Short mmCIF file of C-alpha atoms in Angstrom, two decimals:
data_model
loop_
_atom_site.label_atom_id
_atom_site.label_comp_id
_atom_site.label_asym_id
_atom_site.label_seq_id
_atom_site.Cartn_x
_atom_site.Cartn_y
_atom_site.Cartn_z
CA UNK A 16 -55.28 253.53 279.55
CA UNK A 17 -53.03 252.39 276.55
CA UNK A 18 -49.78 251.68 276.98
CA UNK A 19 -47.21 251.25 274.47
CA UNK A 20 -43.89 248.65 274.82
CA UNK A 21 -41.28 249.12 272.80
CA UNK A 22 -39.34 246.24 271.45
CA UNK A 23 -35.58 246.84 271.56
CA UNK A 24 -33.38 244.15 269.41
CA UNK A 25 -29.52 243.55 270.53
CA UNK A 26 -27.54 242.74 267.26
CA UNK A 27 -24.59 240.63 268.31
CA UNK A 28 -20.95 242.03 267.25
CA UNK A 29 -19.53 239.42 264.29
CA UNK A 30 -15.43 239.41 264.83
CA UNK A 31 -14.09 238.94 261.21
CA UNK A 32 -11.02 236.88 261.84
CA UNK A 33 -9.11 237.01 258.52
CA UNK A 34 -6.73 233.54 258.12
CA UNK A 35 -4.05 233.08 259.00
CA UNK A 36 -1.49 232.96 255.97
CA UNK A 37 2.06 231.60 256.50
CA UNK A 38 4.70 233.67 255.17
CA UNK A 39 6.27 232.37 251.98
CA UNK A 40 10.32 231.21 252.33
CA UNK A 41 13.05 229.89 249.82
CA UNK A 42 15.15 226.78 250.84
CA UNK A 43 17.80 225.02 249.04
CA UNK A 44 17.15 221.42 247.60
CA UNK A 45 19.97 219.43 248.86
CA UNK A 46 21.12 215.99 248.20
CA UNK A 47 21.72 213.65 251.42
CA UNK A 48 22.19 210.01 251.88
CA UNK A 49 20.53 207.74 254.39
CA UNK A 50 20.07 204.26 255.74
CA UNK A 51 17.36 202.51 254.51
CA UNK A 52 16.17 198.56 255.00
CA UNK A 53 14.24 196.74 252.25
CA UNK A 54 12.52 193.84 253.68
CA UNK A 55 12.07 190.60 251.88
CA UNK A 56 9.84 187.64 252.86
CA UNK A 57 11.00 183.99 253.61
CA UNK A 58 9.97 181.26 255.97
CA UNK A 59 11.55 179.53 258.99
CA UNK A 60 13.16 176.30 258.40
CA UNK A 61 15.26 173.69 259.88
CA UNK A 62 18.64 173.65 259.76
CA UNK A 63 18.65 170.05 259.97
CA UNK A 64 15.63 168.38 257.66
CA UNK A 65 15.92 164.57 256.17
CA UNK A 66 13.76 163.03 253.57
CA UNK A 67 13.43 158.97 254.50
CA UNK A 68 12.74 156.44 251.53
CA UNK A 69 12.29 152.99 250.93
CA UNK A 70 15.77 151.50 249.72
CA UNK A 71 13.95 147.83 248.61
CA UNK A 72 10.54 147.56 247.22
CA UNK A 73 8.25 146.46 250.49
CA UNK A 74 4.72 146.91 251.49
CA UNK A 75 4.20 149.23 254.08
CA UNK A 76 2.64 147.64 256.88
CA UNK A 77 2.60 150.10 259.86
CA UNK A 78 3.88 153.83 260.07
CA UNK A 79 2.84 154.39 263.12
CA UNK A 80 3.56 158.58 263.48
CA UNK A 81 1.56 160.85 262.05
CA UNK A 82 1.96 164.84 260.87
CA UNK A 83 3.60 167.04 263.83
CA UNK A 84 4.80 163.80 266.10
CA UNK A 85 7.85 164.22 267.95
CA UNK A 86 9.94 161.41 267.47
CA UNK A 87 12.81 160.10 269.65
CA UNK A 88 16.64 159.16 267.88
CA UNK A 89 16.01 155.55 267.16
CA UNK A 90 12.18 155.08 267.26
CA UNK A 91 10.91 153.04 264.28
CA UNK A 92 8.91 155.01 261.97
CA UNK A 93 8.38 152.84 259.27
CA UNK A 94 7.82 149.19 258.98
CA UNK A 95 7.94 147.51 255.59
CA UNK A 96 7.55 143.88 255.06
CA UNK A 97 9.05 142.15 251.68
CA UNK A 98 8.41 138.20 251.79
CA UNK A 99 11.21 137.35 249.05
CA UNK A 100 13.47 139.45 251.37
CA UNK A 101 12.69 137.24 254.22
CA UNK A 102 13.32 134.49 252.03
CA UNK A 103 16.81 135.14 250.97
CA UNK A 104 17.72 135.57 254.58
CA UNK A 105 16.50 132.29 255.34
CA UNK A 106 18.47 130.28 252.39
CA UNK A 107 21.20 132.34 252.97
CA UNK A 108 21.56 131.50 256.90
CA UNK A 109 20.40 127.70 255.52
CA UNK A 110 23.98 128.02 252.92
CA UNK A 111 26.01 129.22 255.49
CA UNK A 112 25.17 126.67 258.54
CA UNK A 113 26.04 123.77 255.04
CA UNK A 114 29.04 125.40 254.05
CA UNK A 115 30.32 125.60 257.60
CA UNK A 116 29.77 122.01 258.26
CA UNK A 117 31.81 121.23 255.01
CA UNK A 118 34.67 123.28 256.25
CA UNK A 119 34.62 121.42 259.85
CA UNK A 120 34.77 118.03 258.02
CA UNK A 121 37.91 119.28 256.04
CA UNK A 122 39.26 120.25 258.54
CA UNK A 123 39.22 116.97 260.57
CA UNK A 124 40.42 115.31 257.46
CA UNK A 125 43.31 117.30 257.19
CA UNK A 126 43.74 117.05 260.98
CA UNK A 127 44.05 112.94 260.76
CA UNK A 128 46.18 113.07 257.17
CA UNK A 129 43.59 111.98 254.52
CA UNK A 130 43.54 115.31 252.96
CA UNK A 131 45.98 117.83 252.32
CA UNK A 132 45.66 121.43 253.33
CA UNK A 133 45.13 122.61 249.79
CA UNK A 134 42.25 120.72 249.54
CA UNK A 135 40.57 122.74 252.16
CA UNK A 136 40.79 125.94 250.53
CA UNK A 137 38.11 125.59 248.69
CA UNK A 138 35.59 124.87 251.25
CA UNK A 139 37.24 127.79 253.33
CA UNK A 140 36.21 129.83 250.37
CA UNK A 141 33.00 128.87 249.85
CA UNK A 142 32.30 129.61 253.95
CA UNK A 143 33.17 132.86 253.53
CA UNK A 144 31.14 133.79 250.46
CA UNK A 145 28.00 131.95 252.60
CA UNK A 146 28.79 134.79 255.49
CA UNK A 147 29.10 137.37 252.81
CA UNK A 148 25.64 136.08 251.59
CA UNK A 149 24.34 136.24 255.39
CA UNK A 150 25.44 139.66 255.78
CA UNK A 151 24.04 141.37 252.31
CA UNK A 152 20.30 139.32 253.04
CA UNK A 153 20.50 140.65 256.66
CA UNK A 154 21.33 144.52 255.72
CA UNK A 155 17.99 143.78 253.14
CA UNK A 156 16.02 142.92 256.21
CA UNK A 157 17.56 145.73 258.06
CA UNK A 158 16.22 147.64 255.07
CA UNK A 159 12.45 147.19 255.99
CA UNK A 160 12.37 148.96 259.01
CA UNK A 161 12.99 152.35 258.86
CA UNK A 162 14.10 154.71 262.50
CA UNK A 163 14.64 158.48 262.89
CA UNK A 164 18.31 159.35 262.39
CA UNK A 165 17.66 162.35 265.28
CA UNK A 166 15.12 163.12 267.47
CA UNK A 167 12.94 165.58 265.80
CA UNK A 168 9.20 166.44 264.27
CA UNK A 169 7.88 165.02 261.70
CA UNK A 170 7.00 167.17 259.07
CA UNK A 171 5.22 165.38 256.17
CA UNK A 172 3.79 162.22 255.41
CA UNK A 173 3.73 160.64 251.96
CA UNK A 174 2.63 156.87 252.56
CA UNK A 175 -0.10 154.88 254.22
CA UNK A 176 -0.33 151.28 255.51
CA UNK A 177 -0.82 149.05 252.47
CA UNK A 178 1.15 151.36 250.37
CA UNK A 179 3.72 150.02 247.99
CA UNK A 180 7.22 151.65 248.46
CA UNK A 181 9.41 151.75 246.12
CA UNK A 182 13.06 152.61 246.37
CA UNK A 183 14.01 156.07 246.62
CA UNK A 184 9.98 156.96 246.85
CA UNK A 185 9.87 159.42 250.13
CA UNK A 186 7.75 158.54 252.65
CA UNK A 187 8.19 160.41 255.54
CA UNK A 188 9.98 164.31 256.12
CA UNK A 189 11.66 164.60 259.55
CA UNK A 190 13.35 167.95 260.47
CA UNK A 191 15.06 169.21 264.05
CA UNK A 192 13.30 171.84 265.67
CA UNK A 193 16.13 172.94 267.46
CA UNK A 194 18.23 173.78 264.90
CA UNK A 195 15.85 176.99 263.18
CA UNK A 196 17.02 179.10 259.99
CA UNK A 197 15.06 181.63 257.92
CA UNK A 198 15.41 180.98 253.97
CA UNK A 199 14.69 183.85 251.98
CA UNK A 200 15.13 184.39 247.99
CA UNK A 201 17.17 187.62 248.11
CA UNK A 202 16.66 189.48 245.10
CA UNK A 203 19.59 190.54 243.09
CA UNK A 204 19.45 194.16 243.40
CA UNK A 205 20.08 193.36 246.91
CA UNK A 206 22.51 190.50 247.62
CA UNK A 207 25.71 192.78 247.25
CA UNK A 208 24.70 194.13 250.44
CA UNK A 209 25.26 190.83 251.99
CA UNK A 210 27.62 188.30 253.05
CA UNK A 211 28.55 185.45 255.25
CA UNK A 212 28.97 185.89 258.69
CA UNK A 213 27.10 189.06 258.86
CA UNK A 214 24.39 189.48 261.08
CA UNK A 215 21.07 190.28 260.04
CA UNK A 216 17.68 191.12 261.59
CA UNK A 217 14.54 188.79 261.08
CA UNK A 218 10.97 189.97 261.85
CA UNK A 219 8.65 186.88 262.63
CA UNK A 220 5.51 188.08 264.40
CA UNK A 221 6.61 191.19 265.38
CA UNK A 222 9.81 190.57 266.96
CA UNK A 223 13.19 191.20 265.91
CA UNK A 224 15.42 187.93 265.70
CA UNK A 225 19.52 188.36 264.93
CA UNK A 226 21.58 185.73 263.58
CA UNK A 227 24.37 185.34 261.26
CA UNK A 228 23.88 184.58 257.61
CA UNK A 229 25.19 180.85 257.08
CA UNK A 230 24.56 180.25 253.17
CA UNK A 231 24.66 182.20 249.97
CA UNK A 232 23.73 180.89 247.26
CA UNK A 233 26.24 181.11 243.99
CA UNK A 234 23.30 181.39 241.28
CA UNK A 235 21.14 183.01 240.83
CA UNK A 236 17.25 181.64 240.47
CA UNK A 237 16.32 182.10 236.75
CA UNK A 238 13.15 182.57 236.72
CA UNK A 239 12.60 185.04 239.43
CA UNK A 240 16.38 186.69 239.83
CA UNK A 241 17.06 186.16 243.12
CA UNK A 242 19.83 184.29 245.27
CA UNK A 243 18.85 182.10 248.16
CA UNK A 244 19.92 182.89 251.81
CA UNK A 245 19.82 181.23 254.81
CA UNK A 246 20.30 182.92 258.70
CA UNK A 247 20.76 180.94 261.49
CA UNK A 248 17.60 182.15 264.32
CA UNK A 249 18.10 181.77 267.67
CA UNK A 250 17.95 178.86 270.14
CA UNK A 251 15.41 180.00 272.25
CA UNK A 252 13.51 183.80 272.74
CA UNK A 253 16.47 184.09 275.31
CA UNK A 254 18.53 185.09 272.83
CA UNK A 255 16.73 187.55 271.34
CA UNK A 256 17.17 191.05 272.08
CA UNK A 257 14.33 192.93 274.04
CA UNK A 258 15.39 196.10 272.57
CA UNK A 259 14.88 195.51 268.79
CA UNK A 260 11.08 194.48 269.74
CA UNK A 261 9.12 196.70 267.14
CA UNK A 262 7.26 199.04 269.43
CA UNK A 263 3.81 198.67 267.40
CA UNK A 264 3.96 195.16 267.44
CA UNK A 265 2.18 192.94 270.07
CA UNK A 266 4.14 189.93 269.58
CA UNK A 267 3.52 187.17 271.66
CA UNK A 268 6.10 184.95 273.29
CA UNK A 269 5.94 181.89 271.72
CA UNK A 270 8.65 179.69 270.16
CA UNK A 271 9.30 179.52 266.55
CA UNK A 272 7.72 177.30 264.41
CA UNK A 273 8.78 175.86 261.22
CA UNK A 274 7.26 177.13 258.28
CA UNK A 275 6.63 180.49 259.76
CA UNK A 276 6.54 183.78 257.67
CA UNK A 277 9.04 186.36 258.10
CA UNK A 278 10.80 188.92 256.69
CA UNK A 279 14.80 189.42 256.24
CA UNK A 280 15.64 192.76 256.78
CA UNK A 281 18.38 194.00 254.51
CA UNK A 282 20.36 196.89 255.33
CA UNK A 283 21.11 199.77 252.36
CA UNK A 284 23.71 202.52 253.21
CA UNK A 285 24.29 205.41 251.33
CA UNK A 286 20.60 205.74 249.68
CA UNK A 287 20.58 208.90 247.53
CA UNK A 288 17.44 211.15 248.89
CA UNK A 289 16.01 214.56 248.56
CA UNK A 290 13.75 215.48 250.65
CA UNK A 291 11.66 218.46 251.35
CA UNK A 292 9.41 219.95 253.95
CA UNK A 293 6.18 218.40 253.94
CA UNK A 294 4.47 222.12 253.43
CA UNK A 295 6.33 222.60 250.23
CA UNK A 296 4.16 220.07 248.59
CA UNK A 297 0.81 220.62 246.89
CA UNK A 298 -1.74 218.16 246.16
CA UNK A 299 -3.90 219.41 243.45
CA UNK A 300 -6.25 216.54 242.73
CA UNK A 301 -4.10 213.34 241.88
CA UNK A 302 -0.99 215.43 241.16
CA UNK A 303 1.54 217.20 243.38
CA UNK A 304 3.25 219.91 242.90
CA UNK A 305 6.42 222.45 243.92
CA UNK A 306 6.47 225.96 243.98
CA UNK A 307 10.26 226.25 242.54
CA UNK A 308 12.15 229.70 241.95
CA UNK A 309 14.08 229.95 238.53
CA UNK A 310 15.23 233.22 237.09
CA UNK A 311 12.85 235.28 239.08
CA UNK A 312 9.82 233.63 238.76
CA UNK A 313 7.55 230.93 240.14
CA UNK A 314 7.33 227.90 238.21
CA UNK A 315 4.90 224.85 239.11
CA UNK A 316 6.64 222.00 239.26
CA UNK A 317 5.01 218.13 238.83
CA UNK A 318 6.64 216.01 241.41
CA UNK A 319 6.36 212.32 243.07
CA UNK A 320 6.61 211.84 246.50
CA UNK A 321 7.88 209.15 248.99
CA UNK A 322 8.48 208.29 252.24
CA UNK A 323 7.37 210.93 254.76
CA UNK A 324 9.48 211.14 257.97
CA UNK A 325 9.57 213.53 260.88
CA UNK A 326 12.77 215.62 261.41
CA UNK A 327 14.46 217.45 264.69
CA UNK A 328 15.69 221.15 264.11
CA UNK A 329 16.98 223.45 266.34
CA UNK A 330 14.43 225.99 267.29
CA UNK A 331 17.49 228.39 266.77
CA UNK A 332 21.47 228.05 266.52
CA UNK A 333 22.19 229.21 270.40
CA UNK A 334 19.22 226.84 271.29
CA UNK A 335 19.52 223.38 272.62
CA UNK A 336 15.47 222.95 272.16
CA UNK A 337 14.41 221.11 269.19
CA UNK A 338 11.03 221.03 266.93
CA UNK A 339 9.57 218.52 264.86
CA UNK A 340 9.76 219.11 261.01
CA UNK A 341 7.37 216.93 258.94
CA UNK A 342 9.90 216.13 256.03
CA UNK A 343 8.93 214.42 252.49
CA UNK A 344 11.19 211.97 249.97
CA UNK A 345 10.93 213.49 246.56
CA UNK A 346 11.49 210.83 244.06
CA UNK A 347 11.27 212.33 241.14
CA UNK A 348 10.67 216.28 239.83
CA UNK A 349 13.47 217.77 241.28
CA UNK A 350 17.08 217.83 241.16
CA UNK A 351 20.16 219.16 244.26
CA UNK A 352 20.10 223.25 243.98
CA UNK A 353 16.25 223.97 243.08
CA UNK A 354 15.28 226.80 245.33
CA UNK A 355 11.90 225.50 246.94
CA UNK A 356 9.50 227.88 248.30
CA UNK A 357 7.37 227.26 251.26
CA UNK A 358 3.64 228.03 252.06
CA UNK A 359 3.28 228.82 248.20
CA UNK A 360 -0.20 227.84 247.59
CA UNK A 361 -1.73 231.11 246.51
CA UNK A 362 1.13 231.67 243.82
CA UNK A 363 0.27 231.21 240.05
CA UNK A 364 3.12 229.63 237.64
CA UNK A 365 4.72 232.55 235.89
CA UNK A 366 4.52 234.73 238.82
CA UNK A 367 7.55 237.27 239.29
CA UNK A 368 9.09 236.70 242.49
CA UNK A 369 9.28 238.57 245.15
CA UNK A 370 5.96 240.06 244.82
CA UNK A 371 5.57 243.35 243.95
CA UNK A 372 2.64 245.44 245.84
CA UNK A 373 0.23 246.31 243.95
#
C-alpha cells in the first residue's frame, strides 16, 4: 500500500504599516526676552589675610608653625635673633642707668646750694634722650619676635630656620577663616549688571551660597578686561539656603575652604532670544537648517542653534492641562516675522507652498 502525504505550507500575513508622517504647520518667529545667568569662575578667600615681614635684618632662628596651623591671637610665630640689636639695648640701658646717676647728683647739689638750677638742665636733658635711646633699642628687640595679629590659619610659608630676613621680605601669610569672600575677575561685558550691596549667588561644590557684593573694583584689568569683585559668603552652611541647592549636585556638607573654586553667578535680564520648536530644525550633516515660507514657497534656511529648553503649553485655550514643548535658541539665521514650518523634512527648497496634489 502507498500512501501519499501532502505537505501544506501556512504563509504568514505581512501588515504593511506605512509611517507615520506629521502634518506640516506654519508658526510665527517671534522675538522674546528672558533671564539668563553667565557664570564666571573665582576662588574663596579671606576677608581678612596679612602678609608678616621682618622689619630689621635678623636670622631666623625658630618658626615654629608650619602650612595649615591654626594659630591663636598672640602666639609667636617667628623668632629672629640680631646680636648688634641685642647690643644696642644693652649700651643703651648701660647710658641711661649713667645719665640718671648724673641727674641725682645735680640734683643734690642744687638741693644743698652749690649749683644753681640752670645747671641741671643739662643733665635733665641728657636723661631723657638716654630713655628715648632705651625705648627705640627696646621696640628693635621687640622687632625680632614676630606674633599673629588674629587668630587664624596660616596660609603660606616663605622662610626656614637659618634663613636671613630682611626687612620687608615676607615670611609668613596668615588669613581668618571666619571671615570667607569669593573674588572673581568679572569681565566687562558683565559688570554693569552689578553693584554694591546686591546679592549674588555663588556655586562652590554644588551648592548655592548668597551674599552681598562688598568691592568693585574701579579699573579695569588690562590685560584680560575684567573688573575684580568680591562677595561676602556665609558664616557657616547655616546660612545658606536649602532651596537654591542645585538638584543634580551631590554636594557634601562641609565648610568652606580657602582657595576653593567657584563660580559667581551673574544675573542678565532682558536677553534678546528667538526660539523655535525643536522639530522645526534639521540637521543635515554638520549644518542645520529651517524650512521658512517667503512669497509662497519653501526656502531652506542655514541656521545656528543654542540653548535647548523645554516649554509648558496649554493642551488647548479652555484647558488647564499643559504639555511639554521641546523649544530651541536660534542664534543666528533668522530674524522676528519668518513664518517657520514644522515637520518639513520631506520639502525641497523652491517648493510652492501649500502643496498642490498631484
Amino acid at each position: 500500500m502507498r500512501c501519499i502525504f501532502t505537505a501544506v505550507i501556512t504563509l504568514p500575513f505581512v501588515w504593511c504599516l506605512s509611517a507615520y508622517e506629521p502634518t506640516v504647520s506654519i508658526i510665527d518667529v517671534v522675538s522674546s526676552t528672558k533671564r539668563e545667568e553667565a557664570k564666571v569662575v573665582g576662588t574663596v578667600a579671606s576677608a581678612r589675610s596679612t602678609t608678616l615681614a621682618a622689619r630689621v635684618s635678623a636670622s631666623v632662628v625658630d618658626l615654629p608653625v608650619a602650612l595649615g596651623d591654626a594659630v591663636a591671637a598672640g602666639q609667636v610665630l617667628v623668632q629672629l635673633e640680631a646680636e648688634e640689636i641685642r647690643a644696642r639695648l644693652a649700651n643703651a640701658q648701660a647710658q641711661l642707668a649713667l645719665a640718671e646717676a648724673d641727674l641725682a647728683r645735680a640734683e643734690r647739689l642744687v638741693a644743698s646750694g652749690t649749683a644753681t638750677a640752670a645747671n641741671v638742665d643739662s643733665v635733665r636733658a641728657a636723661a631723657r634722650s638716654a630713655r628715648a635711646q632705651l625705648a627705640e633699642a627696646e621696640t628693635m628687640v621687640g622687632y625680632l619676635t614676630i606674633r599673629a595679629p588674629y587668630a587664624g590659619v596660616i596660609t603660606a610659608r616663605h622662610a626656614e630656620a637659618g634663613d636671613l630676613a630682611q626687612p620687608g621680605r615676607a615670611l609668613l601669610e596668615i588669613a581668618d577663616p571666619a571671615a570667607l569672600r569669593f573674588e572673581a575677575r568679572v569681565p566687562e561685558s558683565l559688570i554693569d549688571y552689578l553693584r554694591l550691596g546686591q546679592g549674588v549667588d555663588v556655586v562652590i561644590q554644588g551648592r548655592h551660597h548668597r551674599g552681598p557684593i562688598v568691592q568693585i573694583a574701579a579699573a579695569a584689568e588690562v590685560a584680560s578686561r575684567s573688573v575684580l569683585v568680591k562677595v561676602d559668603l556665609p558664616q557657616s552652611l547655616a546660612e545658606t539656603s536649602d532651596e537654591t541647592v542645585s538638584e543634580s549636585a551631590e554636594a557634601p556638607l562641609s565648610a568652606l575652604r580657602l582657595g576653593q573654586f567657584g563660580r559667581l553667578l551673574v544675573v542678565i535680564y532682558n536677553v534678546p532670544v528667538l526660539a523655535v520648536p525643536d522639530v522645526a530644525v534639521m540637521q543635515r550633516g554638520q549644518l542645520q537648517q529651517v524650512a521658512v515660507l517667503e512669497n509662497g514657497q519653501v526656502h531652506l534656511r542655514l541656521v545656528r542653534s543654542g540653548r535647548r529648553w523645554l516649554q509648558g503649553q496649554r493642551v488647548s485655550e479652555d484647558s488647564s492641562r499643559l504639555r511639554v514643548v521641546p523649544m530651541v535658541d536660534i542664534v543666528a539665521g533668522l530674524k522676528p516675522g519668518d513664518q517657520v514650518l514644522l515637520h518639513a523634512q520631506h520639502l525641497r527648497d523652491g517648493q510652492p507652498w501649500p502643496e498642490t496634489a498631484p
